[in-house]
Each structure stands twice: as structure tokens, then as C-alpha cells.
């Protein structure tokens, strides 16, 4: 399918109401916790109160004796481990042998109501033998024993990777100037408004059903089958619409599996609804990353060699960590030309809630470093940072140093758009004391080139059912997390068939009723599900066109689709209505059902570690941010944001704008105030290591009054690999915001805060420090493995 | 004028009977004193439109109108609702037609995941009830206890402003589109 | 979902009934006004009272009398939202209206009361946490433990007075009436507060805060309230600066009171700064700088709120300066 092919103009590009909007504004949309069944029991987890300890015993008798208690489970009920990645099957639904962070679930109580379950859970006594607490990557490196896990790359290193694309040390030695900087990007969490909830039950047909707030029902399906020892065909996973995900619901979670087992055990529906604090403990959010970047440029400012070292605080479990580690290096090359590239990444285990993928998965951290470093370089060499970016932007149809294939790129146009809209050239440097402008750009993937577990099957499948009444139903395992994927599915089918999106019914987030879609992660859904949908719809279109052609007595190529009709393109007055076309097709060839599927192209990167980064397409963004900095207090106020995003093609401009502005919002939260921060008491007093403020009051998500004006510009440049040219928008636009803010602060008051969040404390400290900088000053020794050496495309074959 | 009889008492063992008006419907039910209005609505009345994101007064997802005032149902004991009027998202419309605020939220992209939406809608209704021509600043202030993680709030403001126009008898404003840069020639267009 | 623990609920219908009930049920009862402070604490199991005594059914606590000329008496259950919309309050005590309008968020102000705001429990990052959280670090002095995690050597609790209206009412010279079965007493607002994070109120258990009395302001009087917090809404004050001055001819300060909230277990009075201002002009930048320096000395923040400790000290000086400059602004 090439763009333009099969367009009817009925849906693509129109600012139509989302198909799921009505249910959301009436309150009828049922989220996981809105589901309830007769006889439903309630589940509460007993969570570890120590950060690292051996479990000596779990005393449940007192809890068992409580009124209303129906069942109690412990680690003994869940001996099979699971985890999202095949290489890190390191979680147990309830801890077996030891606990690894405060909040690790140890036991579970099932009772008639939630309050009784909670009261009984408080009576479960766990006896522990404490182990040394490992609080930071530095501690993890210097404390190989006790090991948090008995796998990984030695000691408490989970994963260490090294990739060389050409001889970077030689490039730096030959460079005109070399810049070295250290950056730190703080961890933060998704904070989706909906707290995770799961309802598990055995349906009347004996099928174990798990309805859960999950972005990845397919992976939950696999994990549940594995842990519960059931054939996958005996399990059905439902993913109702979610109240936001942002990556926080992409792992299979222990509470989901415990609820399932509890339902099997009691024969009753079992519900668990996590508290906000528990959601903070599930986490899987942004890794805190310490970075060292070295960049050598020639006289013209061109990057001859770029080196990135990252040290990730992974928390207590693997999660997506191996992928996250690679992601802190993978997309470094996609925005600006660089001749050679060197990457070192190390993820450590620590006794904290596990980190994982959050909007931008692993890439906002090095993006922050790269974009701030470029700002510094431009300052040093006297170049305008916008001009430098425009001049050095990667070009379409090229390969990067690490063999990523850039097809379309709207980066230059994004940069030019925000430069023009913000008045960058006229206003920069003339805003007066305490005011400044900063710029940054970025790129993101439209879906990972490879699935999470190795297989040759499609990444997304869509089935279409056309009924005699003219109804169209699209079935896809994709999950609506708020981003609008249900609408994209309906919209694309509608576009091909000449209908309105609201004419198409969707059945999604159901592993029994719909073909597999891998899930709502890595910005893959619009492109991958979208291509599958267009594929399925095109096949249906062929059948309908053939049937209509017979009736209208014209060749099938002359059949047009639009306005709910099929017509003769050379005489549109000759037409039949859509339902009639379906009936004719059904009469001619039987029930009208089609399938479509999508598998991304084989990546060009053919080396160990090359599986992370390739994508069918990359989206690009650029932002200019204006700030006002109070020099007496260091308080930063964002005045306005101009952002341009290379969307390929906007399938629905209102929805796209929402994704862009939502990303800007989240990026501002990350760079100004959000922190998944921990509190360690003096070790002589307590071994505790706890989340500093696991609440929506202490975790600072910007309020309506903290949100600045945003001007959103879409750059449309259709991408051959995207459905009708569309690229992703859910994650990319977050990326330029944090560095643009840091750069704007520098423009305003001349200080560098090389670490997120850019808080008043740090700005003031930088203002008072002779170095005019706040940020990390050391990078520990890391035992890097022998690098995988791959010549960049222009230096040889991979 | 001293009331007769012992001080009214509820619980802990005996539930108490309360009557209240929910979305103009009189309701009578037995509640435990420790039940919140949020739990009463969602669990006893099946009105799951009202959401919850913290249950501690920190997020606004559970907002309802209590005697016409915006309130957080997670912090209101149900026993204190005896004789009061509650309006939830389900009560915004009367019949199949959407309330202008609901229609505007749907059309302006003001609902993404939709989880903050019920609270946002009642908060918006509250501000427009008091001030039909509220300014952008007044709307932002009125919604400042309602967190939304999806939208960045701007499309929500535009929806409230458009609904306010409709409620004042003016035509709605069309959804604001992002500026589009289509400078590259594109034969597929 | 966070749920309340089980309790008994009592709904007295008059003030005498209320004080009688309070005396009868004893220490295991808690007064429930708007509940926006108490109920979150109960959900986190910081408090697990066996009985809640509701105040919303007691009409005496809603009474309002007087005016800007004679002084105003507000019942303790006056809601915070009513202050911002009360012409007498906004006209005569704008700092109070301002403080009330900055509390939490609109729905909290629609329910939260002035009495509840004054009686608001002290706050601490080690205290406003769930039972599970507090258990995992070990319970602290404030309840069930014997160490203060903020100041491990300390024998007292340093939890922070975090009310927006308390420092303002102190600065305004307001008084409160406390009622109990045995009668009523009226005390200046500063005397309501003890310098202790655990028993932060001087009121006896059997006493209920019945009313707040605002003295009528003199025409040459000005007051101001500034609040510092990370976000523009929802957040508690990390610092509140309340100041009232009387300016004589030529803008000379004839009387001044400055109270800081959020920096100690009760609103802290900056007496040295106030004394320094007497006879000086707020338009004089050196005067303001010195007064701000003196005022900030009473701010002894510990690391148990949002923001870093050292920064909060500096911010206190800066904000007092801003408050004084605002008072000096011609109007
Ligand atoms: C997310 C959030 C943010 C908040 N932000 C702020 C803020 O910025 N600034 C701020 O000041 N507060 C804030 N609060 C706290 C609270 O909302 C307000 O302080 C409110 O005014 C408390 O009043 P209330 O009537 O709800 O108190 P309640 O919760 O009903 O009572 C508070 C305490 O006072 C006692 N009490 C109440 N009334 C009386 C009385 N008449 N006599 C004796 N004792 C009494 C109660 O027993 C209880 O111990 C916030 C709360 C939340 C949940
Ligand atoms: S100041 Fe100390 S004793 Fe008081 S609540 Fe905080 S940690 Fe506990
Ligand atoms: S659920 Fe009530 S405010 Fe968050
Ligand atoms: S629309 Fe998702 S939280 Fe607001």
C-alpha cells in the first residue's frame, strides 16, 4: 500500500469527533475498575516493608481467621517466574525467597469487601532477614554482594553494553574541538490518572478471563499462561479503555496474575484496584540516567565523533531494562549527522521499584544531554543553535552511523517553523534580564522493528466483518489507552471504504475476539495497526468494488467509494449504497470478512544489539521555549512553547494536536518538577529506602495554572511506510521540551543546569556558583564489556 | 429551641438510612458511616461515571456537585449527604442529547483517555453556572484542582469556552486546528 | 482504593449538644468539619478515631455577625470559599480573603472550613504517609514511635504548621472562641498554637473552636499575604508570609506584625523585624532588606517539606521583602 492509494477523503485529515468521545463525556466508558460482577471478591496485597531481605516466614493464621476472608496466597502459589522480556524472567507474582524493594508483594488476601481484605492484610506477619540495601547505581557498582538477582552481567550490574560505530577516539583526536559534559536525568513516573485495576473471573464457558488496565494484553496473556500453567487458549485477556498509560501499564503485573489465580482458587470473580501509592510502587517509569557525552567537531561545526556513556538506575527488576539500556544510545544518531558514534550503557539493579518504559522510552535522557551539549557547543563556537541544527540535520533516505534507516524527515521544516513562529531570530537575546529562549529538536520511532519475543508473525492483525446492514466491525488486539487508537482503527477503515469513522464499530483489547496486536507501546499502533487496518479494508474494498462493478456494469477500477456509497467515478450519479454493495458481495462470494496484517521491514542493522532502534519510520519534533527566571529565587516560569512535529500526515488534526500538547505538558512536568525520588534514612537508624512521596500531592504534576500557552505546528510530509503517510505523535513531541527549557534558562540567566528537574534550588545554586553550572561532576568506573564493532555505513558493511 | 431526643448516631454496627437526591432522582439507602460519597455513587448506586485517582483530595477525578458546589466525593462521608443534592457526570444531560459541555469536550479534543473528564465536566459546569462568561483565567482557576495527564489543559479550556458560547445562545466555535506546514509538494494530497 | 477505617458518626444539633457529646465520647472522638484534612489522615491511618463528631449540623458554628466597622465574627464552619466572596472580608481583611483563596484547590475550599484550617494538623514528609510507608521506615515520635526522622536527636516533633489562614489571622490580631461543656473562652489566635508538632493546639480535647473574631481594621492599616509553593494550585504553603502594618504620615510605620507560616510547628512571629520597622519607611529599600533579613531569622525550616532546606531559608528572606514592598505600594 502506498500513500494516496485507496484514499476516499472521507476521514483522513478531518477534525472529526473521536469515535470513543461520547462514552467518555457521558461517563459510560467502562474502565477496569468500573467493572463489577455479582459475588465479586476483593484482593489486597501485603507488600514488603524492607527494601532487601530474605523472607523467613509468612504468618497468615490471624488474617485467615478474620471475618469475610476467603483465601490467602503466598509466594508458594507462584513458583514460575515471569517478566516482559524473555531475557529477564525475574519476577514472581508473590515474592519467593526474598523481597527486593519496599512494596514488593509478599502475600495476598481475598475477602468479601476491600476494607475487610485490607484489615486482614494488616494482620499478615512476614519475618525477614535484612540484606544490605543498594540505593544507587554507584552503590550497585561498588557492592557486588549481596546480589539483588543471581543473573545479569555480574554483581549488581543487570546489563552492560558497548557498541562502536567507527573509531571514535581517533575521530576525537582529529577533531578541531572536543566537548565533554556530564548530565543527569532524574527518574519520573507516568502518573496516569487511572490507577491499575484488574477483574479476573472464570466465565460461564470455563474460560479464565482477566480484564485489566494493561497496554499489552498479548504479553499479559503469555505471562499469565506461563505462571498459571494454563494453555493460552484457556485464558482471555481483556484490556478495557484505560485512563492513561504512558508506558506504565506495559508490563505484566503481579497483581494481575494474583487476581487470576485467586479467581481460579475461589471460583468467584476477584477484583483488585491499586491505590495511588501502589501505582508508584509498580512504577516502570523513566530510568534515572547519569550520562557522559563527548563530541568532537570540525571547524565548520560538523560532528566527527560522538560518544555517549549512560548509567541507569534500573530498580529491583529487569522489566524492559535491557531494551531501555540500548535505547539510551539507539536514537542519538537520528537527528544530526555524525560520522562516528560510540555507545556504552550500563543498567544496575537497586532496591527500588523497577524502572521501565515511559513516554520516549530511554531516549529523553540522552536527548536532554545531546541537545544541551549542542547548545553549549554553539555558544562556544559562536553559532546560532537553530542554524546549527538546520545545517546539520540528517537527510531523508540516508543511514545513520548505527545503521538506522531514515526515510522521510521533516526536521528542518520543524526547526524552521518554530524559529519563525517564536520570532527566534528577532527576539533572541533581546528579551531583557531573566527572560530567554531555548531550542531543541528530537526524533522518535514509529514502532520497534522487532517484537519483544522472537517470532516471524505479524506485529498487528486486523479482521473486518461487513454485515448485510452495511455495518462494519474492525477487530484488533490493539489497546485504547487514551491516545486514540480505537479512533485510528475506525478512521482508516472508514477512509478506505468511503465511510465516516463513526460508521465503523471496533472490537479491541480482547485476546479472544481479535487478532494479536503487540500493544500500545513504542509508538507503534498508528503505523502498524494502521497498516494492518488499511490492508484489511483494501481487501474488503476489492470485494465490494467487484460486486458493485457487476451491478453498475463498469470495470472495478471505475468504482469509487464515498459518502456511504459506491459509485461510477465517471458518473457519480450512478451509485449503490454501501449496504447493498455488501449484500451483493455476500451473494457473490459468501460472508464478507477480510484480514490484514503488518510486519515491519527487516532492519538494516544486523549486529548484536542492533535490534533496538530500527523502526519503519521516524517522527521529528522541534521546540522553542520561552522562560522567565526569577534571579532572586531561581524560580523558572515557562511563558510559552512553540512546537512543530513532523507527523507525516495528520489523520485527525484535533487528536494530533492533543497528543502534541499532552507531550509538551508531560515534558514540562519532567523538566520542572516531577521526580520519582527516594528517601534513605541514616543507615545506622534504619535500613529503609522508600519513595519520598508516593502521592499526587507530593509527586508534582503541573496543574492547569502551571501550563503555559502552546503553539502547535504540524509538518506534513507523508511517510511511505505509514498508513496514508502518517507517523507517530504520542511520544516524540515530549523529547525536545526538557532540553529546550534548560537551554532557555541558560539564555535567560547564563547558567547551566545539566540535570533534570531544573528546580529553583538548582538554578539558584548555579547562579551562586562561580562555574555557573549545576550538575553531576563524576561518572563512576564501569566495567564495560568488549565492544561490538560495526563500521558506519560509509566506512564499510555491517 | 432544643431538638428532642438523643444525638443522632450512625454505626459502627448499624447502618444508617439516608435519603439524598442524585441527578434529580430521590434515593434512599443504608450506608456505613465510613463510606464516602464516591463509594456510595460507584458501588451502591452503580454510577461509575465518577472516577477516582487518589481518594485523598489530590487529583479532582472524583469531583461532583454537592448542593451545586464543586466537591470531592472521595472526602465526603456519605452520612453527611442526607437531604442533599448530588450531580454527577451522568446527571449533566437529560435525555439522549449531550449537554453543551459534553459535546464541546468531545469535539475539541478535550477528552483523551477520558478519566479526568467526568470531574472536569462537573467543574466546568460549576464555573459556568456561576459565571456564564468566565474568562480563560477564571476557567483555568476553577479547574485548578482537576489534574489531567493527557491533554495539557488547553483543549479543555477551548471546549469550556465553546460550550459557554452555546449556553449563552451563541454558535459553538469550531475546534482549533494546529497550524499545518504543508510546504512540500505532495501529489498524494 | 483508599478507604476510611470503621468509625461511629455522631451528628449533634446544637452547640451544647456538641460540647456534651465531646465530653462524653472522650479522647477517642475527632471533630469533623469539612473533613479535607481529617479524612485523608484517616485514610492513611494516621488517625483512627473511634467516633467522628460532625459539625455541619450545628447552626451556631455557621453564625456570622458584625461587619467591617464593628469587627466581624465568623462561625468556625464558615467555608473558605465564602471568605473570598464576602464583601466585608475582601474589603477590610484582603489578606485573609487572599490566603483563603490560595488554599488547596477550588473543591477543597468549597468544603474546607476556616476553623478546620486553623486546626489543621501539622505536616511532615515522614508523617503524611500511609501506615505501610510509615511502618517501613519505623514509626516516628509523632505517633507510635520514639525517633524523629527529621531531627533524630530531638525529643520533640518538628512537624510544620501548614495553614494558609493561620499566619494571617495572627497578624490581623484576630481572636477565637473556644467552647466546651464548662463554658467559653476567647483567646488571641497566636495563643491557640503551641510550638510542638504533636500537640500543636493549646485547646483542650473537650473544646471546640466555635468562632473567629476579626477586629475592625484602622483606615491606615494594610495587610498582605504571600504564599510559596511548587505548583500554582493544590499545594500546601512551603512558606506563608503574613504582614500587617499601620502607616502614619509620610508612610512611616507606626505598627507592624509579621508572621511566617510553613517554617515551624506554629506560625512564627517575626518580632525583631516588626520592631525594626517602627519609625521607618517601607519605601526605603535598605529598611526592607534589613527587616526581611531579621524576619527570615525566625524561619527555622527543617528538611520535612517540599524544597531544599537551604533554599527555603533564602526564599523566606526574599518573600518577606516582597511582602513589605507590596505593602509599600501606593494604592
Ligand atoms: C490536596 C490538599 C491540599 C491542601 N492544600 C492546603 C493548602 O494549600 N493550605 C491549607 O491551609 N490547607 C490545605 N489543605 C488542608 C485543608 O483542605 C484545609 O486546611 C481546610 O481548611 C481544612 O478544613 P476542614 O474543615 O476540611 O478541616 P477538617 O478536616 O474537618 O478538620 C481539620 C482538623 O481540625 C479539627 N477541627 C475542625 N474544625 C474544628 C473546630 N471547629 N474545632 C476544633 N477542631 C476542629 C478536626 O478535628 C481536624 O483535626 C489541603 C488539603 C488537601 C487534601
Ligand atoms: S517532625 Fe519528626 S516526629 Fe514529627 S512527624 Fe516529622 S519525623 Fe515525625
Ligand atoms: S479521587 Fe478524590 S481527589 Fe483524587
Ligand atoms: S484526558 Fe486523560 S487524564 Fe485527562
XYZ file of N, CA, C and O in Angstrom, chain C residues 209-310:
408
model
N -13.519 24.817 68.594
C -13.331 26.179 68.137
C -14.673 26.625 67.564
O -15.162 26.023 66.604
N -15.264 27.623 68.205
C -16.633 27.987 67.830
C -16.661 29.147 66.845
O -17.463 29.160 65.926
N -15.798 30.141 67.054
C -15.894 31.331 66.209
C -14.552 32.019 66.103
O -13.666 31.859 66.953
N -14.423 32.783 65.030
C -13.221 33.576 64.787
C -13.654 35.030 64.756
O -14.634 35.377 64.089
N -12.941 35.872 65.486
C -13.303 37.290 65.566
C -12.240 38.123 64.878
O -11.073 38.072 65.248
N -12.674 38.910 63.919
C -11.747 39.785 63.206
C -11.937 41.202 63.717
O -13.038 41.751 63.618
N -10.885 41.812 64.287
C -11.040 43.188 64.778
C -11.129 44.145 63.593
O -10.516 43.914 62.553
N -11.870 45.190 63.774
C -12.025 46.105 62.647
C -10.692 46.788 62.359
O -9.972 47.193 63.274
N -10.347 46.874 61.102
C -9.051 47.469 60.767
C -9.116 48.983 60.839
O -10.152 49.571 60.566
N -8.000 49.615 61.216
C -7.969 51.076 61.166
C -7.747 51.508 59.724
O -7.197 50.772 58.925
N -8.209 52.687 59.378
C -8.145 53.101 57.969
C -6.712 53.126 57.416
O -6.507 52.907 56.225
N -5.744 53.391 58.269
C -4.372 53.490 57.761
C -3.631 52.156 57.828
O -2.421 52.097 57.775
N -4.417 51.099 57.942
C -3.805 49.794 58.086
C -3.766 49.052 56.748
O -4.683 49.171 55.951
N -2.715 48.285 56.531
C -2.624 47.460 55.321
C -2.168 46.072 55.711
O -1.391 45.898 56.642
N -2.626 45.113 54.955
C -2.167 43.749 55.236
C -1.923 43.013 53.932
O -2.451 43.382 52.882
N -1.111 41.981 54.031
C -0.737 41.243 52.823
C -0.460 39.793 53.184
O -0.106 39.481 54.324
N -0.653 38.912 52.215
C -0.269 37.512 52.392
C 0.370 37.000 51.112
O -0.184 37.170 50.030
N 1.546 36.427 51.234
C 2.214 35.799 50.090
C 2.433 34.323 50.400
O 2.765 33.958 51.521
N 2.259 33.524 49.379
C 2.380 32.078 49.564
C 3.408 31.512 48.595
O 3.407 31.846 47.418
N 4.231 30.637 49.090
C 5.230 29.979 48.252
C 4.934 28.483 48.217
O 4.719 27.860 49.253
N 4.912 27.937 47.027
C 4.711 26.503 46.845
C 5.193 26.154 45.450
O 5.452 27.032 44.644
N 5.319 24.858 45.172
C 5.894 24.477 43.881
C 4.901 24.696 42.738
O 5.255 25.214 41.705
N 3.667 24.304 42.946
C 2.669 24.465 41.894
C 1.729 25.615 42.244
O 1.603 25.994 43.404
N 1.052 26.105 41.238
C 0.162 27.254 41.436
C -1.161 26.862 42.083
O -1.987 27.736 42.363
N -1.397 25.600 42.266
C -2.627 25.157 42.930
C -2.341 23.848 43.647
O -1.288 23.244 43.457
N -3.284 23.442 44.454
C -3.292 22.186 45.208
C -2.274 22.157 46.345
O -2.594 21.707 47.445
N -1.086 22.669 46.123
C -0.033 22.502 47.124
C -0.235 23.351 48.388
O -0.675 24.496 48.336
N 0.174 22.748 49.500
C 0.247 23.455 50.777
C 1.334 24.526 50.708
O 2.254 24.429 49.905
N 1.251 25.507 51.599
C 2.327 26.501 51.604
C 3.617 25.884 52.144
O 3.599 25.171 53.140
N 4.693 26.170 51.457
C 6.008 25.819 51.990
C 6.490 27.011 52.813
O 7.304 26.911 53.713
N 5.908 28.155 52.478
C 6.154 29.377 53.233
C 4.938 30.265 53.039
O 4.433 30.392 51.922
N 4.469 30.850 54.129
C 3.425 31.863 54.022
C 3.909 33.100 54.759
O 4.427 32.990 55.872
N 3.795 34.241 54.130
C 4.209 35.481 54.796
C 2.977 36.354 54.972
O 2.347 36.754 53.990
N 2.635 36.610 56.234
C 1.502 37.478 56.525
C 2.031 38.702 57.252
O 2.801 38.584 58.206
N 1.658 39.864 56.779
C 2.151 41.085 57.422
C 1.041 42.114 57.477
O 0.218 42.220 56.570
N 1.026 42.846 58.585
C 0.080 43.953 58.716
C 0.856 45.154 59.238
O 1.639 45.021 60.190
N 0.663 46.268 58.611
C 1.338 47.478 59.105
C 0.333 48.618 59.190
O -0.690 48.613 58.498
N 0.666 49.572 60.072
C -0.098 50.821 60.108
C 0.873 51.898 59.677
O 1.976 52.011 60.224
N 0.511 52.624 58.666
C 1.408 53.655 58.149
C 0.918 55.026 58.562
O -0.244 55.377 58.355
N 1.804 55.771 59.186
C 1.461 57.140 59.600
C 1.764 58.115 58.480
O 1.945 57.727 57.323
N 1.866 59.397 58.888
C 2.087 60.408 57.855
C 3.445 60.178 57.207
O 4.413 59.790 57.868
N 3.483 60.366 55.901
C 4.727 60.169 55.166
C 5.104 58.717 55.037
O 6.234 58.397 54.715
N 4.164 57.811 55.336
C 4.434 56.391 55.141
C 5.306 55.788 56.223
O 5.887 54.723 56.039
N 5.418 56.470 57.351
C 6.224 55.925 58.444
C 5.448 54.798 59.138
O 4.260 54.940 59.418
N 6.143 53.705 59.388
C 5.482 52.564 60.020
C 5.222 52.871 61.494
O 6.144 53.183 62.250
N 3.958 52.777 61.876
C 3.599 53.043 63.278
C 3.353 51.760 64.051
O 3.466 51.736 65.276
N 2.952 50.722 63.323
C 2.762 49.423 63.978
C 2.972 48.359 62.922
O 2.679 48.587 61.752
N 3.482 47.226 63.344
C 3.693 46.157 62.369
C 3.641 44.812 63.065
O 4.081 44.665 64.210
N 3.056 43.859 62.352
C 3.146 42.458 62.821
C 3.407 41.581 61.604
O 2.780 41.746 60.571
N 4.354 40.692 61.771
C 4.704 39.791 60.670
C 4.708 38.360 61.201
O 5.331 38.093 62.240
N 4.007 37.485 60.517
C 4.018 36.067 60.899
C 4.396 35.222 59.680
O 3.959 35.509 58.568
N 5.183 34.213 59.935
C 5.554 33.300 58.852
C 4.910 31.930 59.096
O 4.989 31.389 60.198
N 4.291 31.428 58.062
C 3.733 30.075 58.137
C 4.636 29.108 57.395
O 5.440 29.505 56.548
N 4.508 27.837 57.726
C 5.241 26.814 56.985
C 6.690 26.663 57.402
O 7.436 25.934 56.740
N 7.099 27.351 58.444
C 8.515 27.269 58.807
C 8.731 26.796 60.242
O 9.849 26.781 60.723
N 7.664 26.401 60.897
C 7.797 25.915 62.261
C 6.517 25.195 62.627
O 5.585 25.116 61.820
N 6.452 24.713 63.859
C 5.268 23.961 64.250
C 4.066 24.861 64.525
O 2.966 24.381 64.751
N 4.312 26.153 64.576
C 3.204 27.105 64.643
C 3.597 28.321 63.824
O 4.766 28.464 63.463
N 2.647 29.208 63.545
C 3.036 30.429 62.831
C 4.092 31.159 63.659
O 3.937 31.327 64.871
N 5.182 31.559 63.005
C 6.294 32.175 63.732
C 6.203 33.682 63.613
O 6.145 34.215 62.510
N 6.228 34.362 64.759
C 6.146 35.818 64.705
C 7.549 36.409 64.559
O 8.480 36.032 65.279
N 7.683 37.328 63.619
C 8.974 37.989 63.392
C 8.963 39.299 64.168
O 8.768 40.373 63.603
N 9.177 39.213 65.471
C 9.046 40.404 66.313
C 10.188 41.390 66.084
O 9.967 42.601 66.056
N 11.395 40.879 65.920
C 12.530 41.798 65.740
C 12.362 42.598 64.457
O 12.617 43.815 64.420
N 11.898 41.935 63.412
C 11.698 42.636 62.148
C 10.627 43.702 62.312
O 10.768 44.831 61.827
N 9.548 43.340 63.003
C 8.450 44.292 63.188
C 8.940 45.494 63.995
O 8.638 46.651 63.672
N 9.710 45.227 65.047
C 10.217 46.321 65.877
C 11.147 47.226 65.060
O 11.110 48.456 65.178
N 11.965 46.593 64.227
C 12.900 47.354 63.410
C 12.175 48.322 62.470
O 12.637 49.422 62.199
N 11.019 47.878 61.996
C 10.283 48.704 61.028
C 9.699 49.967 61.640
O 9.456 50.952 60.935
N 9.462 49.950 62.951
C 8.789 51.085 63.583
C 9.583 52.363 63.336
O 10.800 52.404 63.541
N 8.861 53.388 62.871
C 9.503 54.675 62.625
C 10.245 54.741 61.304
O 10.835 55.760 60.968
N 10.258 53.638 60.554
C 10.943 53.666 59.264
C 9.920 53.598 58.125
O 8.735 53.384 58.345
N 10.445 53.759 56.937
C 9.553 53.752 55.762
C 9.771 52.496 54.937
O 10.902 52.099 54.680
N 8.655 51.929 54.443
C 8.743 50.719 53.613
C 9.228 51.031 52.209
O 9.567 50.127 51.443
N 9.235 52.325 51.873
C 9.723 52.694 50.547
C 11.247 52.723 50.524
O 11.850 52.843 49.466
N 11.829 52.609 51.690
C 13.283 52.614 51.774
C 13.803 51.175 51.612
O 13.556 50.313 52.457
N 14.495 50.934 50.525
C 14.905 49.572 50.186
C 15.800 48.961 51.266
O 15.703 47.773 51.573
N 16.658 49.775 51.882
C 17.537 49.218 52.921
C 16.743 48.749 54.120
O 17.064 47.735 54.746
N 15.718 49.501 54.450
C 14.853 49.107 55.562
C 14.205 47.760 55.266
O 14.184 46.861 56.116
N 13.698 47.643 54.055
C 13.027 46.404 53.684
C 14.012 45.235 53.738
O 13.712 44.172 54.294
N 15.197 45.439 53.197
C 16.192 44.369 53.171
C 16.541 43.918 54.589
O 16.599 42.722 54.887
N 16.747 44.879 55.465
C 17.133 44.531 56.825
C 15.969 43.843 57.558
O 16.163 42.853 58.261
N 14.774 44.380 57.371
C 13.616 43.758 58.032
C 13.434 42.335 57.525
O 13.123 41.418 58.293
N 13.642 42.159 56.238
C 13.491 40.819 55.661
C 14.532 39.877 56.253
O 14.242 38.730 56.580
N 15.748 40.381 56.413
C 16.805 39.555 56.993
C 16.435 39.138 58.424
O 16.536 37.983 58.800
N 15.954 40.131 59.178
C 15.576 39.838 60.563
C 14.410 38.854 60.616
O 14.387 37.933 61.434
N 13.435 39.074 59.741
C 12.254 38.208 59.758
C 12.634 36.777 59.419
O 12.165 35.824 60.052
N 13.520 36.645 58.427
C 13.873 35.296 57.979
C 14.580 34.519 59.093
O 14.608 33.291 59.070
N 15.127 35.243 60.069
C 15.821 34.530 61.154
C 14.881 33.659 61.981
O 15.303 32.706 62.610
N 13.608 34.035 62.008
C 12.699 33.188 62.791
C 12.304 31.936 62.013
O 11.716 31.017 62.564
N 12.601 31.942 60.707
C 12.275 30.763 59.913
C 13.337 29.721 60.165
O 14.489 29.907 59.806
N 12.959 28.647 60.826
C 13.930 27.586 61.093
C 13.448 26.316 60.424
O 13.097 25.338 61.076
N 13.410 26.327 59.090
C 12.867 25.148 58.416
C 13.759 23.931 58.613
O 14.964 24.049 58.769
N 13.135 22.781 58.625
C 13.862 21.518 58.638
C 13.520 20.796 57.343
O 12.608 21.199 56.627
N 14.241 19.715 57.080
C 14.013 19.029 55.812
C 12.797 18.110 55.903
O 12.915 16.908 55.822
N 11.634 18.710 56.090
C 10.436 17.861 56.123
C 9.258 18.446 55.356
O 8.111 18.114 55.611
N 9.560 19.323 54.413
C 8.527 19.781 53.483
C 9.136 19.706 52.090
O 10.279 19.285 51.928
N 8.367 20.162 51.124
C 8.887 20.256 49.774
C 10.020 21.302 49.764
O 10.089 22.153 50.647
N 10.873 21.261 48.782
C 12.012 22.172 48.557
C 13.159 21.911 49.540
O 12.952 21.495 50.676
N 14.361 22.226 49.067
C 15.540 22.017 49.902
C 15.595 23.080 50.987
O 15.215 24.227 50.797
N 16.075 22.619 52.104
C 16.154 23.422 53.307
C 16.834 24.786 53.110
O 16.276 25.827 53.442
N 18.037 24.739 52.561
C 18.810 25.979 52.424
C 18.073 26.975 51.546
O 18.029 28.172 51.827
